[in-house]
Coordinates of C-alpha atoms and ligand atoms in Angstrom, one line a residue:
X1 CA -163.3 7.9 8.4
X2 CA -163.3 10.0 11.4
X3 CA -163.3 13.8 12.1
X4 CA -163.2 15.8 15.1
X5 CA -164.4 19.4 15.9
X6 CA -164.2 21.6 18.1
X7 CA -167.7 20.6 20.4
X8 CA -170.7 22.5 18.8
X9 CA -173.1 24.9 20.0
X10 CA -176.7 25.5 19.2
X11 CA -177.7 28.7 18.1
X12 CA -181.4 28.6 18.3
X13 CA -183.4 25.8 20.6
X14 CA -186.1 25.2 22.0
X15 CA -186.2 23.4 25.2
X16 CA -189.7 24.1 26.6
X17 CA -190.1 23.3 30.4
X18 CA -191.4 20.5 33.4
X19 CA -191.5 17.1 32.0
X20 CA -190.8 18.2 28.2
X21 CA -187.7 19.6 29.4
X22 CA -186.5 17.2 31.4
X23 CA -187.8 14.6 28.7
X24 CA -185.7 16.0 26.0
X25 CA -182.6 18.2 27.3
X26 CA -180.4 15.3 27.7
X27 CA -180.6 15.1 23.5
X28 CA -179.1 18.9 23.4
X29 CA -176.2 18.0 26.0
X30 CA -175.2 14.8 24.3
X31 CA -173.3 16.9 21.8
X32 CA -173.5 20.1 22.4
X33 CA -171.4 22.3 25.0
X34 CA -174.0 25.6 24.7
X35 CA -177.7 26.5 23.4
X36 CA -179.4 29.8 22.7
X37 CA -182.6 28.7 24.6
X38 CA -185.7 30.3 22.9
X39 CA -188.2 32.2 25.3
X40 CA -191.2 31.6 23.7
X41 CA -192.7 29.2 26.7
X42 CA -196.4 29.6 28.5
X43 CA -196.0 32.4 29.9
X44 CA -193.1 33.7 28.3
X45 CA -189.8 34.2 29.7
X46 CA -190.0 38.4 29.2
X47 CA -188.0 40.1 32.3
X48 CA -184.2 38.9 33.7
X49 CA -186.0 37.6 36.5
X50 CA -187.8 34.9 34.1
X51 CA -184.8 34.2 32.6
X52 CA -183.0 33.6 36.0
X53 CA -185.4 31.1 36.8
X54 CA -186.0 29.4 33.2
X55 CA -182.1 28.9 33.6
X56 CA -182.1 27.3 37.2
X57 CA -185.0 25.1 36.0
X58 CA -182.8 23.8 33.7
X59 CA -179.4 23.6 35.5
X60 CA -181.2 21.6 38.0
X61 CA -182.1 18.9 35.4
X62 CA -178.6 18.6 34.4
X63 CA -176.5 15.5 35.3
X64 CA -173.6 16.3 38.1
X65 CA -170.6 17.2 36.5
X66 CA -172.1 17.8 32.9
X67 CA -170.9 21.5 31.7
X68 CA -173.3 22.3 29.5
X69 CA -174.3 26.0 29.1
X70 CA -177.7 27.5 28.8
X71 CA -177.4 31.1 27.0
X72 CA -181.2 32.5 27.8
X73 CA -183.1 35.1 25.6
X74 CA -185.3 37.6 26.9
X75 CA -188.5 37.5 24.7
X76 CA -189.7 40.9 23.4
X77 CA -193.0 42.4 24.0
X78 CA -193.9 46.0 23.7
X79 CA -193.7 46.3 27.5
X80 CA -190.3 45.1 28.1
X81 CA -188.2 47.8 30.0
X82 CA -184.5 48.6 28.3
X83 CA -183.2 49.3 31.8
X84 CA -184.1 45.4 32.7
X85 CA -182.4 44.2 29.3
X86 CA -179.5 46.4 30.0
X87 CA -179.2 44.7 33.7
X88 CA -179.4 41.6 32.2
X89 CA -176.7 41.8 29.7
X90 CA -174.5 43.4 32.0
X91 CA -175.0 40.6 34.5
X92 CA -174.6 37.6 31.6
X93 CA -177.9 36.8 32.5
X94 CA -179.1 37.0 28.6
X95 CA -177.1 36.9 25.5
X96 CA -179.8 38.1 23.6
X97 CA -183.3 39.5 23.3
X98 CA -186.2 37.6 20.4
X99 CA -188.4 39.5 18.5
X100 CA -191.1 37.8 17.8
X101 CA -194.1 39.3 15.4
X102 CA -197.2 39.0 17.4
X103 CA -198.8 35.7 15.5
X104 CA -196.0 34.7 13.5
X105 CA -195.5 31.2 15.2
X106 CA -196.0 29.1 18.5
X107 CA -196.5 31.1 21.7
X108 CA -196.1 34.2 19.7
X109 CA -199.1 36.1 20.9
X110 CA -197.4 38.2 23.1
X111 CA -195.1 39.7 20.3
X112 CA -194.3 43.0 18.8
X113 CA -197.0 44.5 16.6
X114 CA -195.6 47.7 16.1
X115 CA -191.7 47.7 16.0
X116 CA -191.8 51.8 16.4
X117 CA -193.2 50.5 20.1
X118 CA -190.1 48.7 21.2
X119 CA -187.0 51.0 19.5
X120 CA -186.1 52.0 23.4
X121 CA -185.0 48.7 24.0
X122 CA -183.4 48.5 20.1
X123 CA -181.5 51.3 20.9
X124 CA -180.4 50.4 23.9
X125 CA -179.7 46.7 22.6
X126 CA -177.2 48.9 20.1
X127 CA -175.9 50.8 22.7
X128 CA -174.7 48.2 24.3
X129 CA -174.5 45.7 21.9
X130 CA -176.6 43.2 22.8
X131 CA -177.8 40.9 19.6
X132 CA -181.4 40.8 18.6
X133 CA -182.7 37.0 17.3
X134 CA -185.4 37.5 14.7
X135 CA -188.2 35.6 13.9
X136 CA -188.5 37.0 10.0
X137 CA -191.3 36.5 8.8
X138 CA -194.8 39.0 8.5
X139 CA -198.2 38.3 10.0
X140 CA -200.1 39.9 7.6
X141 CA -202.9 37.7 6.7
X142 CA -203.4 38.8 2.9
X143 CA -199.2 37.5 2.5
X144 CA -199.0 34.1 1.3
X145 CA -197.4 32.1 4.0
X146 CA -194.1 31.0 1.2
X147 CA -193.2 34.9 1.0
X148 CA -194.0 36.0 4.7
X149 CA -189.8 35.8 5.0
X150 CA -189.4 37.9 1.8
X151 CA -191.5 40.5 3.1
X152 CA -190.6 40.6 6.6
X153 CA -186.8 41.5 4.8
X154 CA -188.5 44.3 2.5
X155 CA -190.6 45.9 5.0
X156 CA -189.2 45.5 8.6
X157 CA -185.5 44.5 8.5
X158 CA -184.5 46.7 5.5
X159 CA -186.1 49.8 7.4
X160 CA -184.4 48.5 10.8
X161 CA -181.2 48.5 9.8
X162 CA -181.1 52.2 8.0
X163 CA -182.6 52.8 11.4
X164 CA -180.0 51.6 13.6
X165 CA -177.1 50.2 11.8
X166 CA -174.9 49.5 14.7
X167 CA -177.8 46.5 16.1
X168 CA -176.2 42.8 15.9
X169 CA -179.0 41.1 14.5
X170 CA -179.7 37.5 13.8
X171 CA -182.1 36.6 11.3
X172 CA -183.2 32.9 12.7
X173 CA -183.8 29.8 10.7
X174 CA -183.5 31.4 7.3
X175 CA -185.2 29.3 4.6
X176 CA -185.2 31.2 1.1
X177 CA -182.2 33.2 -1.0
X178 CA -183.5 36.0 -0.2
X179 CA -182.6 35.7 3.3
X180 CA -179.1 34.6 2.6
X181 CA -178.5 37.4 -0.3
X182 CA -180.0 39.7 2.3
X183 CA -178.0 38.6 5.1
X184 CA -175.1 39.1 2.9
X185 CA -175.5 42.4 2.2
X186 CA -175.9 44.0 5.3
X187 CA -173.5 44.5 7.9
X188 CA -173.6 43.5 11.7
X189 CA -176.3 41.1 10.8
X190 CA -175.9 37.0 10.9
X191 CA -178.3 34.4 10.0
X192 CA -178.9 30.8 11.7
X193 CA -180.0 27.9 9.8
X194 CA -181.5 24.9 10.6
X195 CA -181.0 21.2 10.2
X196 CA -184.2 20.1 8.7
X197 CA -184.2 23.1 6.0
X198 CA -181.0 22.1 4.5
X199 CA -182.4 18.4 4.2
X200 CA -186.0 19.2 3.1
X201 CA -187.9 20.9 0.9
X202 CA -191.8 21.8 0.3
X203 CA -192.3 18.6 -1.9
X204 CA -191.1 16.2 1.3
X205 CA -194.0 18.5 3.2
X206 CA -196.5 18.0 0.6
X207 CA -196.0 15.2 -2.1
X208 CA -197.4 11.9 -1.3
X209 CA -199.6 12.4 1.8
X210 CA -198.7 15.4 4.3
X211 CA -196.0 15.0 6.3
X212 CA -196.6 16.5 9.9
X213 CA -193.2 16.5 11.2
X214 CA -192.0 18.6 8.4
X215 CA -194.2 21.3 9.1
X216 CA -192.7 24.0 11.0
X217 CA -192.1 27.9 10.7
X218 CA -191.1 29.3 8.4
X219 CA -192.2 26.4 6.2
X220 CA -190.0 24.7 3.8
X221 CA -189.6 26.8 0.9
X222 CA -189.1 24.9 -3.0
X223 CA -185.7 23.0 -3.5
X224 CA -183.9 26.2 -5.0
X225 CA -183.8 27.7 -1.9
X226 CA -182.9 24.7 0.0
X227 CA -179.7 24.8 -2.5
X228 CA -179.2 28.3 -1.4
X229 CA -179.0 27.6 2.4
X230 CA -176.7 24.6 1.6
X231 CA -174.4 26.8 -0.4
X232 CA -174.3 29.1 2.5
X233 CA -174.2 26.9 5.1
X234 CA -171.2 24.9 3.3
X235 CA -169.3 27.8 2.5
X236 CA -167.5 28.9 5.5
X237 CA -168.6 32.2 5.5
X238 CA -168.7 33.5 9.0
X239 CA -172.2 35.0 8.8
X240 CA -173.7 31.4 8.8
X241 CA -174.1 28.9 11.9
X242 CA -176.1 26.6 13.1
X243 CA -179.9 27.2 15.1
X244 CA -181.1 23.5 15.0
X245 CA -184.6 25.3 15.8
X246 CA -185.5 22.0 17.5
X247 CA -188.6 22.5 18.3
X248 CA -190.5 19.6 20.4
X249 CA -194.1 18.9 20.8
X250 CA -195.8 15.6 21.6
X251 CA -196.8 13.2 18.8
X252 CA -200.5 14.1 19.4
X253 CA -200.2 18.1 18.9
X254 CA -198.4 17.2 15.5
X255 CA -200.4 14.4 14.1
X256 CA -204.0 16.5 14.5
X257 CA -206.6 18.4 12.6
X258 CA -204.3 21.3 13.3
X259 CA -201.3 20.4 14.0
X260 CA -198.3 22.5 15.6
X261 CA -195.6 24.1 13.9
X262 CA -191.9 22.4 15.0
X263 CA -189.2 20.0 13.7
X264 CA -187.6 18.0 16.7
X265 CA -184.2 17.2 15.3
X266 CA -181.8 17.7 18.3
X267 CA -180.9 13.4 18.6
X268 CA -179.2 13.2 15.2
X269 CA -178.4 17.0 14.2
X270 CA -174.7 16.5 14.1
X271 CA -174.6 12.9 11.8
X272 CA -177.4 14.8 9.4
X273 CA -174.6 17.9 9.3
X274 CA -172.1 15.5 8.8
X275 CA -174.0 13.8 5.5
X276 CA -175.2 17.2 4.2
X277 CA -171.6 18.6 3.8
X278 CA -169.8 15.5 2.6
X279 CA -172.4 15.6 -0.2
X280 CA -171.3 19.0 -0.9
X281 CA -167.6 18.0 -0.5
X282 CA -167.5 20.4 2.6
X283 CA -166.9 19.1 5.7
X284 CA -164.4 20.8 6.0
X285 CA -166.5 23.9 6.8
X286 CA -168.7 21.9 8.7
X287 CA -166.4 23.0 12.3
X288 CA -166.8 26.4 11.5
X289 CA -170.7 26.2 11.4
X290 CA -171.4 24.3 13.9
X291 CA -168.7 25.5 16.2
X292 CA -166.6 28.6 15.3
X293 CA -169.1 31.1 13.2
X294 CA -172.1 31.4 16.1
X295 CA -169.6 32.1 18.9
X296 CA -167.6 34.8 17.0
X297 CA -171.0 37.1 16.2
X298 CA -171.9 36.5 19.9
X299 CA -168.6 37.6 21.2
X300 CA -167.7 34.4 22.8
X301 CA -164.7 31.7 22.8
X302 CA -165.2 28.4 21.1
X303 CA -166.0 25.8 22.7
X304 CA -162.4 24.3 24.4
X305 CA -163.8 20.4 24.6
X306 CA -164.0 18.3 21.0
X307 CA -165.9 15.7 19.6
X308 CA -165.2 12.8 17.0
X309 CA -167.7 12.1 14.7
X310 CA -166.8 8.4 12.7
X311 CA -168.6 7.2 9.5
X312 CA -169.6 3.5 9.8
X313 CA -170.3 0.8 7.0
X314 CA -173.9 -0.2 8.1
X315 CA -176.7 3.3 8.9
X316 CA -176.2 4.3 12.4
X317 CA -180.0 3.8 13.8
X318 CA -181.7 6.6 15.8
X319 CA -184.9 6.3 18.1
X320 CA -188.0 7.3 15.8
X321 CA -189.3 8.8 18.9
X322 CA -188.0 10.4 22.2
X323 CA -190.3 9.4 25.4
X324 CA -191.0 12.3 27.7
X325 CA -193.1 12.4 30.4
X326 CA -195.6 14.8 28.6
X327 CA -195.4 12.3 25.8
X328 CA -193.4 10.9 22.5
X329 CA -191.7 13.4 20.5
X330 CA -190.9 12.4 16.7
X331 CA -187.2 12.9 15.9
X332 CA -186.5 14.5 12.7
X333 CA -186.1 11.7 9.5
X334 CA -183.6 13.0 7.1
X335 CA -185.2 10.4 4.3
X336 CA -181.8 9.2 3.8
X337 CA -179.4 6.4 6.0
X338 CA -177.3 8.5 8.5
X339 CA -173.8 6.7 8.4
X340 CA -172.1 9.4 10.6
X341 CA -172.4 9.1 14.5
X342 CA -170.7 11.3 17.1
X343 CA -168.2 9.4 19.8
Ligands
NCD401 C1 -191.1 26.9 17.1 C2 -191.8 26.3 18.4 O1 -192.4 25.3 18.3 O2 -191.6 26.9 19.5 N1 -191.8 26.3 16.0 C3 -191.3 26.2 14.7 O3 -192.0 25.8 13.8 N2 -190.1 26.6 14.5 C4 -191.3 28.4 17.1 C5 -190.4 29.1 16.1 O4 -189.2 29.1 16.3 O5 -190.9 29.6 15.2
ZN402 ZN1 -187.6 28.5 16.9

């Protein structure tokens, strides 16, 4: 069986920088013709001027003649100037601006504690109409970590959006029902959603031994929210598309005493897509989240280029690690054979 899509984008990665970047980018490019490129590097990337440079870094690594398009994100802090953002959009040097709670996950220090401190840019983001990516989930040490996504919805998002109802906003890598019933109910406002959380659940974290390649943020929730992102995901509704959230870091910062947060899963996204909605007998929805839904919210065409994707008889076989030259990088294992593989 073959089928053949539009060429996907990805709505939410991570590409990190110097030899991790150059180590892993060509596993984003392989398939897909554009990435939202998270900001959240050492430094972060916080005024256009970062952003101009992130993005050179990485056109550089590119092959000649390969078209792939970096879409860079200004990351928020409680410093960031509206008048920079606004040059920025208005030059297509950002396609959107991350909020991320100060804490909330790696390289988040320099985040927003106090969202009344950044509305200037918010209301300027509306103004113009400029999405916002969200990192949804709380900080608040007395929340337990599985509801930190349920509360960021109750007591920041709710009172955002009464607040400025006319802000795009993306609520990234959504992982319980309550983020896709929320995301449902309120307009201008989109949710990504990741590979890994519509494979795995808390159990494949947890049961038998802890899995440190499964950890990431937010953490998988139990499997009846895993069946809520699938529904959504697999239903066609425009307010759902894909952010892979690949998120590298070497072997040794995974498998340790304290291990980072990040699921690397940008190799075999598209054949793991492929298996999750033919099990839901959807892949015919499967072009419109991976290549139709992001670009509408963002205001862009689709892609123009396609790709094929054909099932074979015997399990297609992926590296189990990436080499970099900052070190190996575990790809994402779906715990099932992948039979799909993009041509
Ligand atoms: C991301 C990373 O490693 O940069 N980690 C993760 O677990 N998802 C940060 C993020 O998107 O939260
Ligand atoms: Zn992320």
């Amino acid at each position: 069986m073959r089928i053949t899509l539009t060429r996907p984008d990805d709505w939410h990665l991570h590409l990190r920088d110097g030899d991790m970047l150059k180590g892993i980018l060509p596993e984003t490019t392989r398939d897909f013709g554009r990435a939202i490129i998270m900001p959240n590097l050492v430094p972060p990337v916080v005024t256009s001027f970062d952003a101009l440079q992130y993005r050179a870094r990485i056109i550089d690594l590119l092959p000649e003649g390969d078209d792939f398009l970096p879409l860079m994100t200004l990351y928020l802090t409680e410093g960031t100037d509206p008048e920079d953002v606004a040059m920025a959009a208005k030059t297509r040097t950002i396609s959107a601006v991350k909020l991320y709670p100060a804490g909330a996950t790696t390289n988040s220090d320099s985040g927003v504690k106090d969202i009344d401190n950044v509305m200037p840019v918010l209301e300027k983001m509306a103004e113009i109409g400029l999405p916002l990516c969200v990192h949804g989930e709380v900080t608040d040490p007395s929340v337990d970590i599985f509801d930190r996504e349920a509360a960021f919805i109750e007591h920041v998002l709710m009172p955002l959006r009464t607040r400025l109802p006319e802000l795009k906003i993306i609520m990234e890598h959504v992982t319980t029902k309550d983020g896709v019933d929320y995301v449902n109910s309120a307009a201008n406002t989109a949710a990504t959603l990741t590979t890994h959380h519509l494979i795995i659940n808390r159990n494949h974290l947890l049961v038998g031994g802890i899995k440190p390649h499964y950890y990431c943020l937010p953490i998988a929730k139990r499997e009846t929210h895993r069946l809520a992102l699938v529904q959504a995901a697999t239903s066609g509704n425009p307010k759902f598309f894909l952010g892979t959230d690949s998120a590298p870091h070497t072997d040794p910062n995974k498998e340790s005493a304290c291990g980072c947060a990040g699921v690397f899963s940008a190799t075999n996204t598209m054949p793991c897509l492929a298996h999750v909605f033919e099990d839901a007998g959807a892949l015919d929805k499967l072009e419109a989240f991976t290549s139709l839904n992001g670009p509408a919210f963002y205001g862009l065409p689709p892609n123009t280029a396609k790709i094929t994707l054909t099932q074979q008889d015997t399990p297609v076989v992926f590296p189990a690690k990436i080499e970099t030259g900052d070190g190996p990088v575990t790809l994402f294992n779906p715990d099932f054979p992948l039979f799909w593989r993009v041509s």
